[in-house]
Amino acid sequence: MKKVIPFLALALIVVACNNSKEKENPNNSNEEMNSTENPLLSESTLPYGAPDFSKIKDENFQPAMIEGIAQQKKAVEAIANSEEEPTFNNTVLALEKSGELLNRSSQIFYSLAGSNTNETLQAVEEEMAPKFAAQRDMIYLNEKLFQRFKTLYEKKETLNLDAESLKLLEEYYEDFEIAGANLSADDKEKLKEYNSKIATLTTKFGKTLLDANNTGAVTFTNKEDLAGVDEDFLKSKESKDGKGWTIPLQNTTQQPLLQSMDNRASREKLFKAAWHRADQGANDTREIIKELVEVRAQKAQLLGFKNYAEWSLQKTMAKTPENVNKFFSGLIPAATAKAQAESDEIQKMIKSKGENFTLEPWDWNYYAEMVRKEKYDLDENQIKPYFELNNVLEKGVFYAANKLYGITYKERTDIPVYQEDVKVYELFEENGDALGLFYTDYFARPSKSGGAWMDNFVTQSKLYNKKPVIYNVLNIPKPAGNEPVLLTYDEVSTMFHEFGHALHGFFANQQYPSLSGTAVSRDFVEFPSQFNENWALYPDVLKNYALHYKTGEQIPQALIDKIKNSATFNQGYSLTENLAASNLDIQWHTISADKKIEDVNAFEKDALNRTKLDAVHAVPPRYRSTYFSHIFAGGYGAGYYSYLWTEMLHHDAYNWFETHGGLTRENGQRFRDMILSRGNTLELEKMYKDWRGSDPKIEPMLKARGLK
Ligand SMILES: [Zn+2]
């Protein structure tokens, strides 16, 4: 995952403004504005401008960000109100330079808010969210500022700009356009109304769904009904009165417990509770969906687009909903054919157990688990001794990067860290030149959000003469005492993944920070990271790092085969359920403004039927519309396809390497020169095609999933 700080992704957050808190906060005093008191107000003097965590205190963040907001506001007003004719330097470049303090302090703040938070930081986060939203409006709804950009944009060909500067102008102009700056005063008012309605509806969807998830939890009073379920788990779910067990619902359609519940009626009960959690009763989300898709369609129409997806895909690699649908159509036949074969195999398994019922969605994971044990059994305890953390990082992740890109590393113990488990490495080019600083924060702790991500403390840019300072965060359980840290294969793969994002940031070679490194669209940003996962199982790399932590012996081939083989288990199901959800997302967001949806369930049924994604009866969508929070409460409206899209890119890219000699310096350099170093300076589709020699194909992805 690539983390995005809220200033760059304001559409994703909806937090109610709370001014009263601000007054109560004693840290808001003027003393903090003094740079001798607040280390964030001046540039760090550490190597690479790395944040000086030996000096930064929690109470420094809010005053620094508020000062940053004020400085940027002053700069923006000066640009907008300038009497001079607009030029690239006095307008575009001036805006690019306007947020230096704000960016510097918020980058450090949001890193800690994600990986090492506490009540103080949480309170600051909540207070700052509406201020960041207002800051964005201050820029993108500033009419005078927009007119200066428009003047420049309309004569962009005559400005003699270098390619990157031209791209910067275009990006800013498009952001103004997307925000509605080109509308008449009346239409701007309408847009504000739509935006506020959308914000209200997405918040309402999120709240209603939360209630639906909570009240949807299923209580069992008879222990026999829960046969097969882990005892420790059950203990933690005992009701307070001791008279039963309450099983909470997970976000997805399938529930984890369905894999182990022996009792078929119980499975059906749990599944149906998940399926119907939000299409009936007090927590029905269907009216919200109807209104939301309608307002989104109206907003798109106001901005001159046929539908919401068309509007929201403008700056992506896929570009149009038609391209996304074409991508889906290529995958659907292979996915559903494999799902059908899996369904047949499971039906056989049911029969072999002496049962004669027809496979239903609530049976799938229970019997698929039996198939997995029989055909793909991979025992994590057998493989973990070969995946010791330091070996994986230094002899695996760094080794692969050395073979491909020539980079080397040295641990730096002199750079202050924000938590004792964090380590810092300095990375170097092949010729010994400095590349940047790399922080690893790998262990789980209560102050850290779940998952794994990468981001920058300092973004590369020639404008500020900055080399990147980058961190990777994972959530690996920390063993007690001096026990070795042994990883699951999943954790190994995640380390390679996050370092793939890091490479995208380290190789950035941009003039402007806002175009640097990972500042690309959602359907591209996960490509370098997923691509880097491929090297984890590459024979030369694996031989180098997968060494038994006690004996030093290499991982046996039989175990490697098991890891590879297990990657194809249940992939027909998994791809079909994902495609079904992705397809629902696109269909909901390609409705035109004049179309009224009467019945949400009927729309959903028809959407799946038209695309033949309902071909295998026992494979439901990963999310139904009524609990699809990514698209109706989060920021993924018309964007859920991105996961599958980048999966296509990375397999297709790896296929190029496989057919061109694999892990070589030459191949790595070419990939670095044409992809990893380019940031957001080129049109992504063209960037990819120039490197690959053709458009991306779906065949390598289908092969990797075992569907071909
Ligand atoms: Zn990622």
XYZ file of C-alpha atoms and ligand atoms in Angstrom:
709
model
C 0.000 0.000 0.000
C 1.109 3.493 -0.722
C -0.044 5.881 1.954
C -1.431 9.195 0.806
C -1.396 12.149 3.132
C -4.739 13.918 3.382
C -3.634 17.150 1.739
C -3.061 15.255 -1.469
C -6.206 13.195 -1.127
C -8.720 15.427 0.518
C -11.626 13.831 -1.243
C -11.039 10.773 0.903
C -11.705 12.322 4.270
C -14.838 13.694 5.766
C -14.370 14.988 9.288
C -16.708 17.394 10.992
C -15.152 20.707 11.931
C -14.675 21.211 15.644
C -13.527 24.681 16.517
C -14.159 24.499 20.229
C -11.318 22.047 20.748
C -8.808 24.384 19.224
C -9.311 26.948 21.960
C -8.817 24.376 24.640
C -5.524 23.260 23.205
C -2.757 24.870 25.241
C -0.189 24.096 22.562
C -1.591 26.715 20.293
C 0.372 29.470 21.989
C 2.532 31.917 20.095
C 5.736 30.776 21.730
C 5.637 27.702 19.545
C 5.987 29.871 16.457
C 9.535 30.605 17.411
C 11.809 28.382 15.373
C 14.251 27.920 18.224
C 11.363 26.288 20.085
C 9.790 24.400 17.226
C 12.235 22.320 15.156
C 9.630 21.828 12.409
C 9.630 25.504 11.490
C 13.117 25.363 10.038
C 14.722 22.805 7.764
C 16.412 19.927 9.502
C 20.208 20.091 9.532
C 20.527 16.304 9.576
C 21.825 14.457 6.490
C 19.231 14.488 3.674
C 17.087 16.870 5.743
C 15.903 13.832 7.727
C 13.434 14.723 10.483
C 15.231 15.287 13.767
C 13.220 13.011 16.034
C 15.539 13.787 18.918
C 14.067 17.309 18.946
C 10.536 17.062 17.491
C 7.802 16.879 20.124
C 4.139 15.970 19.611
C 3.060 19.496 20.495
C 5.202 20.966 17.689
C 3.060 19.613 14.863
C -0.110 21.633 15.097
C 1.542 25.078 15.361
C 3.907 24.187 12.503
C 1.086 23.039 10.232
C -1.071 26.047 11.121
C 1.860 28.332 10.355
C 2.381 26.381 7.112
C -1.261 26.927 6.177
C -0.931 30.654 6.867
C 2.280 30.942 4.842
C 0.743 29.124 1.916
C -2.403 31.248 2.068
C -0.342 34.420 1.974
C 1.674 33.130 -0.974
C -1.453 32.038 -2.879
C -3.119 35.416 -2.370
C 0.003 37.194 -3.572
C -0.035 35.102 -6.762
C -3.761 35.570 -7.335
C -3.694 39.329 -6.723
C -0.507 40.035 -8.637
C -0.661 42.942 -11.119
C 1.937 41.310 -13.321
C 1.039 39.358 -16.438
C 0.918 35.655 -15.534
C 4.093 33.742 -16.364
C 5.140 30.205 -15.566
C 7.446 31.481 -12.824
C 5.144 33.963 -11.123
C 2.139 31.630 -11.229
C 2.774 27.895 -11.703
C 6.172 27.722 -10.058
C 5.086 30.141 -7.352
C 2.128 27.886 -6.460
C 4.356 24.793 -6.507
C 6.648 26.503 -4.005
C 3.863 27.856 -1.805
C 3.440 24.897 0.543
C 6.973 24.065 1.617
C 6.567 24.299 5.388
C 3.098 22.774 5.245
C 4.283 19.788 3.219
C 7.388 19.248 5.303
C 5.575 19.283 8.627
C 2.506 17.353 7.476
C 4.612 14.592 5.893
C 6.265 13.936 9.246
C 3.018 14.344 11.138
C 1.017 11.867 9.050
C 3.816 9.348 9.250
C 3.613 9.332 13.034
C -0.175 9.503 13.020
C -0.127 6.210 11.092
C 2.720 4.332 12.707
C 3.205 5.679 16.217
C 0.118 7.560 17.271
C -1.203 8.654 20.673
C -4.077 10.737 21.997
C -2.311 14.034 21.319
C -1.604 13.184 17.684
C -5.126 11.803 17.205
C -6.635 15.029 18.479
C -4.411 17.062 16.156
C -5.384 14.846 13.233
C -9.060 15.427 13.866
C -8.624 19.170 14.236
C -6.464 19.522 11.155
C -8.675 17.558 8.734
C -11.198 20.359 8.083
C -8.363 22.899 7.892
C -6.701 20.892 5.131
C -10.020 20.642 3.302
C -10.477 24.414 3.565
C -6.917 24.945 2.341
C -7.634 22.959 -0.775
C -10.756 25.017 -1.489
C -8.758 28.189 -0.822
C -6.522 27.217 -3.753
C -8.793 25.427 -6.209
C -11.857 27.626 -5.823
C -9.847 30.861 -6.083
C -11.246 32.487 -9.222
C -8.400 34.973 -9.786
C -5.785 32.280 -9.320
C -7.591 30.022 -11.781
C -7.806 32.773 -14.406
C -4.016 33.129 -14.309
C -3.611 29.371 -14.846
C -6.193 29.447 -17.615
C -4.387 32.253 -19.427
C -1.175 30.246 -19.335
C -2.860 26.954 -20.206
C -4.498 28.415 -23.300
C -1.164 29.519 -24.705
C 0.890 26.667 -23.276
C 2.468 25.791 -26.632
C 3.939 29.274 -26.960
C 5.536 29.389 -23.517
C 8.652 27.440 -24.513
C 8.394 25.219 -21.466
C 10.449 22.083 -20.995
C 8.347 18.890 -20.919
C 8.194 18.608 -17.147
C 7.205 22.235 -16.611
C 4.493 21.873 -19.236
C 3.227 18.765 -17.449
C 3.168 20.700 -14.165
C 1.045 23.437 -15.728
C -1.320 20.855 -17.222
C -1.659 18.948 -13.959
C -2.550 22.079 -12.006
C -4.954 23.228 -14.675
C -6.711 19.860 -14.716
C -6.971 19.882 -10.923
C -8.683 23.266 -11.118
C -11.004 21.918 -13.798
C -11.809 18.776 -11.818
C -12.613 20.978 -8.841
C -15.047 22.917 -11.059
C -13.084 26.171 -11.490
C -14.272 26.506 -15.088
C -17.949 26.708 -14.188
C -20.136 29.800 -14.172
C -20.853 31.383 -10.784
C -24.306 29.753 -10.675
C -22.937 26.351 -11.583
C -20.202 26.708 -8.985
C -22.920 27.135 -6.389
C -24.623 24.020 -7.728
C -21.357 22.112 -7.552
C -20.856 23.155 -3.949
C -24.329 21.863 -3.205
C -23.590 18.531 -4.910
C -20.281 18.193 -3.095
C -21.859 18.857 0.230
C -24.677 16.380 -0.529
C -22.111 13.767 -1.552
C -20.137 14.341 1.642
C -23.285 13.996 3.732
C -24.413 10.854 1.917
C -21.029 9.108 2.078
C -20.785 9.855 5.790
C -24.326 8.571 6.264
C -23.536 5.425 4.296
C -20.470 4.792 6.465
C -22.393 5.297 9.695
C -25.352 3.201 8.618
C -23.070 0.412 7.488
C -21.197 0.487 10.772
C -24.503 0.029 12.587
C -25.513 -2.670 10.104
C -22.270 -4.541 10.740
C -22.720 -4.281 14.483
C -26.351 -5.285 14.637
C -25.749 -7.962 12.009
C -23.492 -9.907 14.379
C -24.906 -13.398 14.850
C -25.502 -14.895 18.296
C -25.470 -18.662 18.773
C -26.774 -20.087 22.025
C -26.091 -23.737 21.362
C -22.435 -24.796 21.405
C -23.092 -27.671 18.992
C -24.046 -25.123 16.353
C -20.480 -23.856 16.515
C -18.719 -27.194 16.176
C -15.391 -26.866 14.393
C -14.741 -23.279 15.489
C -11.485 -22.572 17.334
C -11.983 -22.741 21.134
C -9.842 -19.699 21.949
C -11.736 -17.670 19.398
C -15.057 -18.754 20.893
C -13.920 -17.811 24.359
C -13.253 -14.269 23.191
C -16.782 -14.086 21.721
C -18.728 -15.285 24.752
C -21.678 -13.002 25.533
C -21.543 -11.086 28.789
C -24.385 -13.077 30.314
C -22.494 -16.288 29.479
C -25.477 -17.632 27.533
C -24.061 -17.662 24.044
C -21.470 -16.558 21.530
C -21.703 -13.492 19.322
C -19.919 -13.646 15.974
C -19.190 -10.192 14.515
C -19.423 -9.519 10.771
C -16.403 -8.782 8.620
C -16.717 -6.234 5.749
C -16.723 -8.784 2.948
C -19.505 -11.131 1.849
C -17.638 -14.261 2.963
C -16.956 -14.528 6.683
C -13.745 -16.093 8.068
C -15.615 -18.558 10.281
C -17.399 -20.141 7.318
C -14.193 -22.040 6.660
C -14.347 -23.958 9.932
C -18.038 -24.238 10.889
C -19.127 -27.890 10.643
C -22.834 -27.164 11.012
C -24.358 -26.329 7.648
C -27.405 -24.534 9.022
C -25.107 -22.310 11.111
C -23.055 -21.494 8.045
C -26.186 -20.507 6.159
C -27.325 -18.356 9.080
C -24.009 -16.491 9.300
C -23.738 -16.034 5.541
C -27.270 -14.693 5.211
C -26.715 -12.279 8.078
C -23.734 -10.898 6.155
C -25.567 -10.851 2.830
C -28.661 -9.053 4.151
C -26.936 -6.837 6.743
C -27.825 -3.610 4.960
C -30.788 -4.320 2.680
C -33.530 -4.402 5.285
C -34.647 -2.983 8.615
C -33.246 0.077 10.358
C -29.829 -0.034 8.689
C -30.916 -0.307 5.082
C -28.448 1.577 2.850
C -30.394 1.278 -0.388
C -32.023 4.714 -0.324
C -28.610 6.281 0.357
C -27.110 4.464 -2.637
C -29.900 5.620 -4.940
C -29.454 9.229 -3.908
C -25.669 9.094 -3.949
C -25.306 7.664 -7.447
C -27.831 10.194 -8.670
C -25.991 13.190 -7.187
C -22.650 11.879 -8.447
C -24.133 11.547 -11.948
C -25.523 15.093 -11.731
C -22.163 16.419 -10.622
C -20.452 14.712 -13.569
C -23.033 16.131 -15.946
C -22.526 19.624 -14.575
C -18.802 19.249 -15.207
C -19.482 18.159 -18.785
C -19.232 14.377 -18.541
C -21.578 11.551 -19.480
C -21.266 9.921 -16.089
C -19.323 9.913 -12.834
C -16.827 7.233 -13.909
C -15.892 9.206 -16.999
C -15.208 12.252 -14.839
C -13.273 10.445 -12.147
C -11.093 8.359 -14.494
C -9.676 11.357 -16.385
C -6.250 11.317 -14.786
C -5.828 7.558 -14.527
C -3.973 5.158 -16.792
C -7.212 3.423 -17.812
C -8.747 6.818 -18.729
C -12.289 5.739 -19.567
C -14.964 3.363 -18.229
C -14.978 1.736 -21.689
C -11.332 0.734 -21.217
C -12.084 -0.648 -17.777
C -15.026 -2.658 -19.139
C -12.881 -3.990 -21.958
C -10.321 -5.105 -19.380
C -13.049 -6.886 -17.394
C -14.453 -8.644 -20.469
C -11.044 -10.129 -21.150
C -10.880 -11.628 -17.675
C -14.453 -12.779 -17.081
C -14.552 -15.938 -19.261
C -11.307 -17.349 -17.809
C -12.257 -16.435 -14.245
C -15.724 -17.947 -14.353
C -14.541 -21.066 -16.221
C -11.965 -21.718 -13.485
C -14.518 -20.937 -10.784
C -16.848 -23.486 -12.401
C -14.085 -26.121 -12.329
C -13.420 -25.316 -8.663
C -17.135 -25.528 -7.971
C -17.255 -29.003 -9.577
C -14.289 -30.129 -7.511
C -15.915 -28.900 -4.317
C -19.199 -30.571 -5.248
C -17.243 -33.825 -5.581
C -15.671 -33.256 -2.186
C -19.155 -32.768 -0.688
C -20.263 -36.051 -2.234
C -17.171 -37.882 -0.988
C -18.131 -36.818 2.542
C -21.444 -38.638 2.134
C -23.559 -35.505 1.555
C -25.790 -34.869 -1.415
C -26.782 -31.191 -1.219
C -25.981 -28.629 -3.918
C -23.014 -26.355 -3.184
C -24.109 -22.923 -1.904
C -21.942 -19.836 -1.222
C -21.900 -20.638 2.528
C -20.376 -24.055 1.811
C -17.597 -22.869 -0.457
C -14.815 -22.033 2.004
C -15.553 -25.001 4.249
C -15.104 -27.574 1.489
C -12.484 -25.561 -0.408
C -10.362 -25.800 2.726
C -10.575 -29.607 2.467
C -9.528 -29.417 -1.178
C -6.649 -27.116 -0.218
C -5.412 -29.491 2.485
C -5.522 -32.385 0.072
C -3.847 -30.694 -2.886
C -1.985 -27.586 -1.784
C -1.083 -28.000 1.825
C 1.480 -25.415 2.823
C 2.555 -25.523 6.446
C 3.774 -22.063 7.509
C 5.732 -23.607 10.378
C 7.795 -25.585 7.899
C 8.786 -22.560 5.830
C 9.200 -19.855 8.481
C 12.665 -21.005 9.699
C 13.973 -20.106 6.219
C 12.613 -16.562 6.345
C 14.562 -14.727 9.032
C 13.838 -10.997 8.893
C 17.369 -9.651 8.437
C 18.180 -12.275 5.848
C 15.003 -11.432 3.944
C 15.783 -7.709 3.966
C 19.516 -7.679 3.366
C 20.075 -10.893 1.400
C 16.714 -10.812 -0.361
C 15.125 -7.385 -0.836
C 18.395 -5.406 -0.988
C 20.143 -8.169 -2.922
C 17.535 -8.177 -5.696
C 17.769 -4.374 -5.906
C 21.540 -4.651 -6.143
C 21.361 -7.131 -9.018
C 18.815 -5.041 -10.898
C 19.826 -1.484 -10.109
C 23.321 -1.766 -8.602
C 22.323 -0.098 -5.350
C 24.099 -0.860 -2.057
C 23.289 -0.069 1.584
C 24.884 0.805 4.914
C 23.100 0.933 8.250
C 23.131 4.388 9.929
C 22.845 4.298 13.693
C 23.504 8.046 14.036
C 20.147 9.203 12.606
C 17.478 9.726 15.292
C 14.368 7.532 15.020
C 10.833 7.981 16.414
C 10.663 4.516 17.979
C 13.411 2.174 19.138
C 12.633 -0.642 16.668
C 13.004 1.636 13.650
C 16.224 1.160 11.656
C 17.818 3.517 9.150
C 19.844 2.584 6.075
C 21.684 4.823 3.691
C 21.379 3.685 0.081
C 23.984 4.291 -2.611
C 24.135 4.187 -6.379
C 26.381 1.661 -8.099
C 29.109 4.313 -8.444
C 28.921 5.131 -4.728
C 26.845 8.318 -5.044
C 24.306 8.872 -2.295
C 20.734 7.822 -3.164
C 18.774 8.531 0.022
C 17.764 7.324 3.462
C 15.554 4.317 4.049
C 13.758 3.680 7.367
C 12.284 0.303 8.262
C 9.522 0.135 10.864
C 8.532 -3.519 10.700
C 7.031 -4.532 14.050
C 3.390 -4.401 15.091
C 2.459 -2.349 18.154
C -0.776 -0.915 19.518
C 0.119 2.638 18.392
C 0.317 1.558 14.733
C -2.505 1.224 12.174
C -2.951 -2.218 10.603
C -1.501 -3.188 7.221
C 1.679 -2.072 5.518
C 2.636 1.088 3.642
C 5.366 3.302 2.277
C 5.775 7.048 2.226
C 8.322 9.862 2.194
C 9.624 12.033 5.012
C 11.365 14.066 2.335
C 10.274 13.970 -1.307
C 12.882 14.032 -4.050
C 13.011 17.256 -6.065
C 15.654 19.189 -7.958
C 13.742 22.358 -7.171
C 14.761 22.108 -3.523
C 17.854 20.023 -4.212
C 16.366 17.172 -2.174
C 17.162 13.492 -2.176
C 14.439 11.155 -0.908
C 13.996 10.058 2.696
C 11.588 7.117 2.662
C 10.057 4.708 5.147
C 8.372 1.298 4.989
C 5.916 0.239 7.675
C 4.822 -3.368 8.278
C 3.015 -5.155 11.089
C 5.140 -8.198 11.886
C 4.542 -9.638 15.377
C 7.637 -9.014 17.483
C 8.918 -12.130 19.220
C 9.834 -12.016 22.899
C 13.422 -11.375 24.001
C 16.152 -12.249 21.554
C 14.192 -14.827 19.576
C 14.851 -14.626 15.811
C 12.125 -12.945 13.759
C 10.783 -15.591 11.402
C 8.368 -14.478 8.686
C 5.444 -16.078 6.904
C 5.669 -16.070 3.119
C 3.024 -13.383 3.087
C 5.217 -11.118 5.210
C 8.218 -11.788 2.964
C 6.154 -10.804 -0.022
C 4.957 -7.629 1.753
C 8.567 -6.579 2.446
C 9.360 -6.859 -1.261
C 6.134 -5.016 -2.072
C 6.793 -2.006 0.138
C 10.374 -1.771 -1.040
C 9.013 -1.648 -4.601
C 7.183 1.570 -3.634
C 10.408 2.775 -2.004
C 12.353 2.236 -5.244
C 9.737 4.265 -7.121
C 10.458 7.074 -4.638
C 14.266 6.641 -4.569
C 14.706 6.637 -8.338
C 12.511 9.717 -8.775
C 14.347 12.268 -10.860
C 11.958 15.201 -11.021
C 12.319 18.941 -10.909
C 9.007 19.441 -9.071
C 7.973 17.682 -5.860
C 4.314 17.395 -6.851
C 5.276 15.263 -9.893
C 7.939 13.276 -8.064
C 8.144 9.493 -7.685
C 4.960 7.884 -6.445
C 2.704 10.884 -7.225
C 0.889 8.872 -9.910
C -2.714 7.715 -10.309
C -4.199 4.937 -8.225
C -4.249 2.461 -11.116
C -0.484 2.827 -11.531
C 0.960 3.426 -8.068
C 0.689 -0.227 -6.992
C 2.432 -1.416 -10.143
C 6.110 -0.916 -9.077
C 5.379 -2.440 -5.666
C 3.499 -5.490 -6.897
C 6.121 -5.925 -9.577
C 8.891 -6.035 -6.963
C 7.125 -8.948 -5.210
C 8.068 -11.153 -8.150
C 11.717 -11.281 -7.073
C 10.874 -12.973 -3.768
C 10.528 -16.333 -5.512
C 13.120 -15.739 -8.224
C 15.578 -18.672 -7.939
C 18.823 -16.633 -7.659
C 17.296 -14.333 -5.051
C 15.601 -17.092 -3.078
C 18.830 -19.114 -2.931
C 20.563 -16.100 -1.468
C 18.156 -15.254 1.360
C 15.963 -18.266 2.198
C 18.456 -19.861 4.577
C 17.537 -21.848 7.680
C 18.175 -19.562 10.638
C 19.917 -22.319 12.628
C 21.723 -24.414 10.043
C 22.152 -21.899 7.211
C 20.885 -24.498 4.760
C 18.921 -23.396 1.687
C 15.162 -23.854 1.495
C 14.366 -27.242 -0.141
C 12.884 -27.238 -3.629
C 9.826 -29.179 -2.422
C 8.869 -26.256 -0.150
C 9.399 -23.717 -2.926
C 7.115 -25.769 -5.157
C 4.479 -25.807 -2.435
C 4.610 -22.002 -2.098
C 4.282 -21.571 -5.861
C 1.561 -24.164 -6.174
C -0.498 -22.693 -3.343
C -0.589 -19.356 -5.180
C -3.018 -20.882 -7.702
C -5.454 -22.287 -5.131
C -9.049 -20.983 -5.375
C -8.072 -18.315 -7.902
C -11.174 -18.797 -10.059
C -13.307 -17.915 -7.056
C -11.106 -15.077 -5.914
C -10.903 -13.393 -9.317
C -14.621 -13.821 -10.017
C -15.726 -12.313 -6.681
C -13.324 -9.406 -7.196
C -14.493 -8.826 -10.785
C -18.110 -8.912 -9.633
C -17.470 -6.156 -7.083
C -15.327 -4.114 -9.496
C -18.011 -4.441 -12.124
C -20.766 -3.312 -9.746
C -18.649 -0.247 -8.963
C -18.287 0.727 -12.620
C -21.936 0.031 -13.416
C -23.174 2.183 -10.520
C -20.961 4.993 -11.728
C -21.798 4.891 -15.419
C -25.455 5.724 -14.867
C -26.398 8.942 -16.638
C -27.908 11.853 -14.729
C -31.388 11.426 -16.204
C -31.734 7.769 -15.188
C -33.584 6.924 -11.995
C -32.790 3.678 -10.201
C -35.904 2.179 -8.631
C -34.591 -0.990 -7.078
C -31.012 -1.426 -5.853
C -31.144 -5.219 -5.593
C -32.625 -5.538 -9.080
C -29.965 -3.228 -10.515
C -27.261 -5.314 -8.883
C -28.710 -8.578 -10.117
C -28.993 -7.246 -13.634
C -25.469 -5.768 -13.561
C -23.992 -9.165 -12.705
C -26.193 -10.992 -15.159
C -25.394 -8.741 -18.116
C -21.672 -9.334 -17.608
C -22.114 -13.093 -16.916
C -20.488 -12.658 -13.522
C -23.346 -14.630 -11.975
C -22.471 -17.689 -14.095
C -21.259 -19.724 -11.138
C -24.082 -19.897 -8.647
C -21.954 -20.304 -5.497
C -19.618 -17.359 -6.196
C -21.147 -14.117 -4.873
C -19.535 -10.677 -5.308
C -16.839 -9.808 -2.760
C -19.027 -6.899 -1.704
C -22.694 -6.345 -2.408
C -23.690 -2.782 -3.239
C -25.387 -2.364 0.126
C -22.126 -2.896 2.042
C -19.545 -1.749 -0.501
C -17.959 0.912 1.655
C -14.909 1.468 -0.629
C -17.147 3.007 -3.264
C -20.005 4.521 -1.251
C -18.227 5.649 1.919
C -14.545 5.693 0.950
C -12.763 7.381 -1.915
C -12.848 4.460 -4.345
C -15.968 5.363 -6.349
C -15.258 4.097 -9.913
C -11.774 3.130 -8.702
C -12.060 -0.378 -7.279
C -10.813 -1.814 -10.590
C -7.355 -0.387 -9.813
C -6.319 -3.450 -7.790
C -6.869 -5.758 -10.753
C -5.450 -3.261 -13.223
C -2.078 -2.985 -11.474
C -2.070 -6.765 -11.098
C -2.258 -6.990 -14.879
C 0.585 -4.471 -15.239
C 2.971 -6.183 -12.875
C 2.551 -9.676 -14.314
C 2.869 -8.315 -17.827
C 6.012 -6.414 -16.803
C 7.526 -9.466 -15.124
C 6.772 -11.442 -18.252
C 8.949 -8.965 -20.175
C 11.809 -9.597 -17.739
C 11.332 -13.364 -18.009
C 11.606 -13.247 -21.773
C 14.573 -10.828 -21.729
C 17.017 -12.594 -19.405
C 15.406 -11.991 -15.986
C 17.294 -10.385 -13.134
C 20.040 -8.446 -14.893
C 21.599 -5.036 -14.384
C 20.738 -4.069 -17.923
C 17.056 -4.968 -17.553
C 16.876 -3.174 -14.231
C 18.470 -0.030 -15.606
C 16.056 0.056 -18.513
C 13.085 -0.324 -16.159
C 14.492 2.391 -13.894
C 15.156 4.782 -16.784
C 11.791 4.339 -18.488
C 9.399 3.712 -15.557
C 10.715 4.040 -12.005
C 12.511 7.355 -12.484
C 9.689 9.083 -14.372
C 7.278 9.978 -11.576
C 4.165 11.626 -13.018
C 5.945 13.452 -15.835
C 4.593 11.347 -18.695
C 1.245 10.092 -19.827
C 1.139 6.724 -18.013
C -0.261 4.634 -20.828
C 2.459 5.879 -23.166
C 5.164 5.502 -20.525
C 4.242 1.856 -20.087
C 3.934 1.150 -23.792
C 7.285 2.765 -24.595
C 8.978 0.512 -22.071
C 7.042 -2.674 -22.837
C 6.866 -2.304 -26.592
C 3.108 -2.925 -26.491
C 0.017 -2.298 -24.400
C -0.264 -4.454 -21.269
C -1.806 -7.890 -21.823
C -3.930 -9.938 -19.429
C -2.447 -13.355 -20.315
C 0.495 -13.270 -17.847
C -1.922 -12.367 -15.031
C -4.224 -15.239 -15.945
C -1.259 -17.595 -16.061
C 0.041 -16.432 -12.673
C -3.367 -17.103 -11.139
C -3.387 -20.552 -12.714
C -6.302 -19.709 -15.020
C -4.486 -20.489 -18.249
Zn 1.299 -1.011 -2.066
